[in-house]
Coordinates of C-alpha atoms in Angstrom, one line a residue:
X1 CA 0.0 0.0 -0.1
X2 CA 1.5 3.3 -1.1
X3 CA 2.0 5.9 1.7
X4 CA 3.0 9.4 1.0
X5 CA 3.5 11.7 4.1
X6 CA 2.1 15.3 3.5
X7 CA 5.7 16.5 3.8
X8 CA 6.6 15.1 0.6
X9 CA 4.4 17.6 -1.2
X10 CA 6.3 20.9 0.0
X11 CA 8.3 22.9 -2.8
X12 CA 11.8 21.4 -2.9
X13 CA 15.0 22.5 -4.7
X14 CA 16.9 19.3 -6.0
X15 CA 20.1 19.6 -7.8
X16 CA 19.3 23.3 -8.1
X17 CA 15.9 22.7 -9.9
X18 CA 12.8 23.7 -8.2
X19 CA 10.1 21.2 -7.8
X20 CA 6.9 22.9 -6.9
X21 CA 3.9 21.4 -4.8
X22 CA 1.8 21.0 -8.2
X23 CA 4.4 18.7 -9.8
X24 CA 5.0 16.7 -6.4
X25 CA 1.2 16.0 -6.6
X26 CA 1.5 15.0 -10.2
X27 CA 4.3 12.8 -9.3
X28 CA 2.4 11.1 -6.3
X29 CA -0.4 10.3 -8.7
X30 CA 1.8 8.7 -11.3
X31 CA 3.3 6.7 -8.3
X32 CA -0.2 5.5 -7.3
X33 CA -0.9 4.4 -10.7
X34 CA 2.4 2.4 -10.7
X35 CA 1.4 1.2 -7.2
X36 CA -1.7 -0.4 -8.5
X37 CA -0.2 -1.8 -11.6
X38 CA 2.6 -3.4 -9.4
X39 CA -0.2 -4.8 -7.0
X40 CA -1.8 -6.4 -10.0
X41 CA 1.5 -7.9 -11.2
X42 CA 2.3 -9.2 -8.0
X43 CA -1.3 -10.9 -7.5
X44 CA -0.7 -12.2 -11.2
X45 CA 3.1 -13.5 -10.8
X46 CA 4.2 -10.8 -13.6
X47 CA 6.9 -8.6 -13.5
X48 CA 7.0 -4.9 -14.2
X49 CA 10.6 -3.2 -14.6
X50 CA 11.6 0.4 -14.2
X51 CA 12.8 1.6 -17.7
X52 CA 14.6 4.7 -19.2
X53 CA 14.5 7.7 -17.0
X54 CA 12.8 5.9 -14.1
X55 CA 15.5 3.4 -13.7
X56 CA 17.9 6.4 -14.2
X57 CA 16.1 8.2 -11.5
X58 CA 15.9 5.3 -9.1
X59 CA 19.7 4.5 -9.5
X60 CA 20.8 8.2 -9.6
X61 CA 18.4 10.2 -7.6
X62 CA 16.4 7.4 -5.5
X63 CA 13.3 8.9 -7.2
X64 CA 12.2 10.9 -10.0
X65 CA 14.9 12.9 -12.1
X66 CA 14.1 16.4 -10.7
X67 CA 13.4 17.8 -14.1
X68 CA 11.3 14.7 -15.3
X69 CA 7.6 14.1 -14.8
X70 CA 6.9 10.9 -16.2
X71 CA 7.3 7.2 -15.4
X72 CA 8.2 4.5 -17.8
X73 CA 8.3 0.6 -17.1
X74 CA 8.7 -2.4 -19.1
X75 CA 7.5 -5.9 -19.2
X76 CA 8.6 -9.2 -21.0
X77 CA 6.0 -10.0 -23.8
X78 CA 4.2 -12.8 -22.3
X79 CA 3.7 -10.6 -19.1
X80 CA 2.6 -7.6 -21.2
X81 CA 0.1 -9.8 -22.9
X82 CA -1.3 -11.2 -19.7
X83 CA -2.0 -7.6 -18.6
X84 CA -3.6 -6.7 -21.8
X85 CA -5.9 -9.8 -21.8
X86 CA -6.9 -9.1 -18.0
X87 CA -7.1 -5.3 -17.9
X88 CA -10.6 -5.4 -16.8
X89 CA -9.2 -6.9 -13.4
X90 CA -7.3 -3.6 -12.4
X91 CA -8.8 -1.4 -9.8
X92 CA -11.7 0.8 -11.2
X93 CA -9.9 3.9 -11.0
X94 CA -7.3 3.1 -13.5
X95 CA -7.4 1.6 -17.1
X96 CA -5.0 0.5 -19.9
X97 CA -5.1 1.9 -23.2
X98 CA -3.6 0.1 -26.2
X99 CA -4.1 -0.8 -29.9
X100 CA -6.5 -3.5 -28.5
X101 CA -8.7 -1.1 -26.5
X102 CA -9.1 1.7 -28.9
X103 CA -8.8 2.5 -32.8
X104 CA -7.2 5.8 -31.9
X105 CA -4.2 4.1 -30.3
X106 CA -1.4 3.7 -32.7
X107 CA 1.6 3.2 -30.7
X108 CA 2.8 -0.2 -29.3
X109 CA 3.5 0.6 -25.8
X110 CA 0.4 0.6 -23.5
X111 CA -0.7 3.4 -21.2
X112 CA -1.9 2.9 -17.5
X113 CA -3.8 5.9 -16.8
X114 CA -6.3 7.4 -14.5
X115 CA -8.4 8.8 -17.4
X116 CA -11.4 6.7 -17.4
X117 CA -12.6 8.1 -20.8
X118 CA -14.7 10.8 -22.1
X119 CA -14.2 14.7 -22.2
X120 CA -11.3 16.1 -19.9
X121 CA -12.9 17.2 -16.8
X122 CA -11.9 19.0 -13.4
X123 CA -12.9 16.1 -11.2
X124 CA -13.3 16.2 -7.6
X125 CA -13.3 12.5 -7.3
X126 CA -10.0 12.2 -9.1
X127 CA -8.5 15.0 -7.0
X128 CA -9.6 13.2 -3.8
X129 CA -8.1 9.9 -4.8
X130 CA -5.0 11.3 -6.3
X131 CA -3.4 13.5 -3.8
X132 CA -5.2 16.9 -4.8
X133 CA -3.8 16.5 -8.5
X134 CA -6.5 17.6 -10.9
X135 CA -4.6 16.3 -13.9
X136 CA -4.9 13.1 -16.0
X137 CA -1.9 11.2 -15.4
X138 CA -0.5 7.7 -16.7
X139 CA 2.7 5.8 -17.2
X140 CA 4.1 4.2 -20.4
X141 CA 4.4 0.3 -20.5
X142 CA 6.9 -0.9 -23.1
X143 CA 6.7 -4.6 -24.3
X144 CA 10.2 -6.5 -24.6
X145 CA 10.0 -8.8 -27.5
X146 CA 12.4 -11.5 -28.1
X147 CA 15.1 -11.0 -30.8
X148 CA 16.4 -14.0 -32.7
X149 CA 19.7 -14.9 -32.1
X150 CA 20.2 -16.0 -35.8
X151 CA 21.4 -13.0 -37.6
X152 CA 19.4 -13.9 -41.0
X153 CA 16.2 -14.4 -39.0
X154 CA 16.6 -11.1 -37.1
X155 CA 17.4 -9.3 -40.4
X156 CA 14.4 -10.7 -42.0
X157 CA 12.1 -9.8 -39.2
X158 CA 13.6 -6.2 -39.1
X159 CA 13.1 -5.6 -42.9
X160 CA 9.4 -6.8 -43.0
X161 CA 8.5 -4.9 -39.7
X162 CA 10.0 -1.7 -41.2
X163 CA 7.9 -2.1 -44.2
X164 CA 4.7 -2.7 -42.2
X165 CA 5.8 0.1 -39.9
X166 CA 6.1 2.5 -43.0
X167 CA 2.8 1.7 -44.4
X168 CA 1.3 2.3 -40.8
X169 CA 2.6 6.0 -41.0
X170 CA 1.6 6.3 -44.4
X171 CA -1.9 5.3 -43.7
X172 CA -1.9 7.9 -41.0
X173 CA -0.9 10.6 -43.2
X174 CA -3.8 9.5 -45.6
X175 CA -6.1 9.8 -42.7
X176 CA -4.9 13.3 -42.1
X177 CA -5.8 14.3 -45.3
X178 CA -9.2 12.5 -45.4
X179 CA -10.1 14.0 -42.0
X180 CA -9.7 17.4 -43.5
X181 CA -12.2 16.6 -46.0
X182 CA -14.9 15.2 -43.7
X183 CA -14.0 17.3 -40.8
X184 CA -13.6 14.6 -38.3
X185 CA -10.7 13.1 -36.1
X186 CA -8.6 10.2 -36.6
X187 CA -10.9 8.2 -34.3
X188 CA -12.9 7.3 -37.4
X189 CA -10.0 5.5 -38.9
X190 CA -10.0 5.3 -42.7
X191 CA -10.8 2.0 -44.2
X192 CA -10.4 0.7 -48.0
X193 CA -13.7 1.8 -49.0
X194 CA -13.0 5.4 -47.7
X195 CA -9.9 5.4 -49.5
X196 CA -11.2 4.7 -52.6
X197 CA -13.9 7.0 -52.2
X198 CA -11.9 10.0 -50.8
X199 CA -11.8 12.9 -53.6
X200 CA -9.1 14.8 -51.8
X201 CA -6.6 12.2 -51.6
X202 CA -4.3 12.4 -54.5
X203 CA -4.5 9.5 -56.9
X204 CA -0.7 9.1 -56.9
X205 CA -0.7 8.7 -53.0
X206 CA -3.7 6.0 -53.2
X207 CA -1.4 4.0 -55.6
X208 CA 1.8 4.2 -53.6
X209 CA -0.1 2.9 -50.5
X210 CA -1.9 0.2 -52.3
X211 CA 1.2 -0.7 -54.0
X212 CA 2.8 -1.0 -50.7
X213 CA 0.2 -3.1 -49.3
X214 CA 0.4 -5.6 -51.8
X215 CA 4.2 -5.7 -51.6
X216 CA 3.9 -6.2 -47.9
X217 CA 1.3 -9.2 -48.3
X218 CA 3.7 -10.7 -50.8
X219 CA 6.6 -10.6 -48.6
X220 CA 4.7 -12.1 -45.6
X221 CA 3.4 -14.9 -47.8
X222 CA 6.9 -15.6 -48.9
X223 CA 9.0 -15.3 -45.7
X224 CA 6.5 -15.8 -42.9
X225 CA 3.8 -18.0 -44.5
X226 CA 1.3 -15.5 -43.4
X227 CA -1.6 -14.4 -45.6
X228 CA -2.2 -10.9 -45.0
X229 CA -5.5 -9.2 -46.4
X230 CA -6.9 -6.0 -45.4
X231 CA -10.7 -5.9 -44.4
X232 CA -12.3 -3.6 -46.8
X233 CA -14.6 -2.0 -43.9
X234 CA -12.1 -2.4 -41.1
X235 CA -9.9 0.5 -39.8
X236 CA -6.7 0.2 -41.8
X237 CA -4.5 1.5 -39.2
X238 CA -5.5 -0.9 -36.6
X239 CA -5.1 -3.6 -38.9
X240 CA -1.6 -2.5 -39.4
X241 CA -0.8 -2.1 -35.8
X242 CA -1.9 -5.7 -35.2
X243 CA 0.2 -6.9 -37.8
X244 CA 3.2 -5.1 -36.5
X245 CA 2.4 -6.5 -33.2
X246 CA 2.5 -9.9 -34.6
X247 CA 5.7 -9.3 -36.4
X248 CA 7.2 -8.2 -33.2
X249 CA 6.5 -11.5 -31.6
X250 CA 7.8 -14.0 -34.3
X251 CA 10.4 -15.5 -32.1
X252 CA 10.2 -16.8 -28.4
X253 CA 12.4 -16.9 -25.4
X254 CA 14.1 -20.2 -26.4
X255 CA 15.4 -18.6 -29.7
X256 CA 16.6 -15.3 -28.1
X257 CA 19.6 -13.9 -26.2
X258 CA 18.3 -10.4 -26.4
X259 CA 15.0 -8.3 -26.2
X260 CA 13.9 -5.1 -27.3
X261 CA 11.0 -2.7 -27.7
X262 CA 10.7 -3.6 -31.4
X263 CA 9.7 -0.2 -32.8
X264 CA 13.1 1.2 -31.9
X265 CA 14.7 -1.7 -33.7
X266 CA 12.6 -0.6 -36.7
X267 CA 13.5 2.9 -36.7
X268 CA 17.0 2.9 -35.3
X269 CA 16.0 5.6 -32.9
X270 CA 17.9 4.7 -29.9
X271 CA 19.8 1.9 -28.6
X272 CA 17.0 -0.7 -28.7
X273 CA 18.5 -4.2 -27.7
X274 CA 18.9 -5.5 -24.1
X275 CA 20.5 -8.6 -22.9
X276 CA 17.8 -11.1 -21.8
X277 CA 20.1 -12.1 -18.8
X278 CA 19.6 -8.5 -17.4
X279 CA 16.0 -9.3 -16.7
X280 CA 16.7 -12.5 -15.1
X281 CA 18.8 -10.8 -12.2
X282 CA 17.0 -7.9 -10.7
X283 CA 16.9 -5.7 -7.7
X284 CA 14.3 -3.6 -5.7
X285 CA 15.3 0.0 -5.9
X286 CA 14.1 3.0 -3.7
X287 CA 11.9 5.3 -5.6
X288 CA 10.6 8.3 -3.4
X289 CA 8.4 6.6 -1.0
X290 CA 8.1 3.3 -2.7
X291 CA 10.4 0.9 -4.4
X292 CA 10.7 -0.2 -8.2
X293 CA 12.1 -3.5 -9.9
X294 CA 14.9 -3.0 -12.1
X295 CA 17.9 -4.9 -13.7
X296 CA 20.7 -5.5 -11.1
X297 CA 23.3 -4.9 -13.7
X298 CA 22.2 -1.2 -13.7
X299 CA 25.9 0.2 -14.6
X300 CA 26.0 -1.7 -18.1
X301 CA 22.2 -1.0 -18.7
X302 CA 22.6 2.6 -18.1
X303 CA 25.8 2.9 -19.8
X304 CA 24.1 1.1 -23.1
X305 CA 21.4 3.6 -23.0
X306 CA 22.9 6.8 -21.8
X307 CA 26.6 6.6 -22.4
X308 CA 29.3 6.3 -19.8
X309 CA 28.4 9.6 -18.0
X310 CA 24.9 8.8 -17.1
X311 CA 25.7 9.4 -13.5
X312 CA 26.1 13.1 -14.2
X313 CA 22.7 14.8 -14.1
X314 CA 22.0 17.1 -17.2
X315 CA 19.0 19.1 -17.6
X316 CA 16.8 19.2 -20.8
X317 CA 17.1 15.7 -21.8
X318 CA 13.4 14.8 -21.4
X319 CA 12.0 13.8 -25.0
X320 CA 8.6 15.7 -24.2
X321 CA 7.2 19.3 -23.2
X322 CA 7.7 19.8 -19.6
X323 CA 5.5 19.8 -17.6
X324 CA 3.1 17.2 -19.2
X325 CA 0.1 18.8 -17.7
X326 CA 0.6 22.2 -19.4
X327 CA -2.2 22.1 -21.8
X328 CA -4.5 20.4 -19.2
X329 CA -3.7 23.4 -17.0
X330 CA -4.4 26.0 -19.7
X331 CA -7.8 24.2 -20.3
X332 CA -8.9 24.2 -16.7
X333 CA -7.9 27.7 -16.5
X334 CA -9.8 28.7 -19.6
X335 CA -13.1 27.2 -18.3
X336 CA -12.7 28.7 -15.0
X337 CA -12.0 25.6 -12.9
X338 CA -8.6 26.9 -11.7

């Protein structure tokens, strides 16, 4: 059971950076979501590991990096899939969002959040439960898939995944053009029939997309033995998301020495692979007023991700706007709730 003393919420300067009460309450809310997720994992014999800046913060600061405002965790694929399949068993004050829960979702990590759906509201009930924080909070959950130890299989998987990933984001570009025509949002995912009938999508864009889909289907049939056919009436984007998910899971633990959040392999964005053995030897680390599970060999993990000087605090390294709740606060102020 998470316990946070009232003194935690006081303004505090950490490493020369002011962390105000407002941010402390947002931190506490995220910690509560994490605590509920970890209780679910404990009950079901699942493991949830601190990842990225959360592990760095746990090791270097025994909590949040002072100028960071989010929590990242990861799960090995079998545990991640179990979580998605049993998400309705989580406490009613949080939910899991993923490509399987909403056509709106097109990232391959899941989100554990206290946003229970509908329009953003200034909720007294949410504030009462989440330490006086009025904002919707969440934490990212990254699935780690097994990468084949066979170089040929790993290369084949990467190339096919890259093509499927490319088609997914080409689809999103087409949706944006289509949405401008019918004045809607991408919640109404475009299907093949919409694509065929959309007058404002240039014919060359349609042709390029359909050619890519045909090429993808041919490659899948040749190398994976998978017959991929887009449903005419189903949302194209969600179908491609699910295909990418299937491709990421082509290999199992017995075929692998490394794991990865697969989209990072496909895009070569950041160092993506991790030794499978790192997640077999773990340790509980202090994190503010709670503890988080992480790899015991933190130096090798952090050096792999952040370089040999990971232990030196550097501001401005977060990859999203700070604070995360800025737009929510502006909205609440606009409607007179704050």
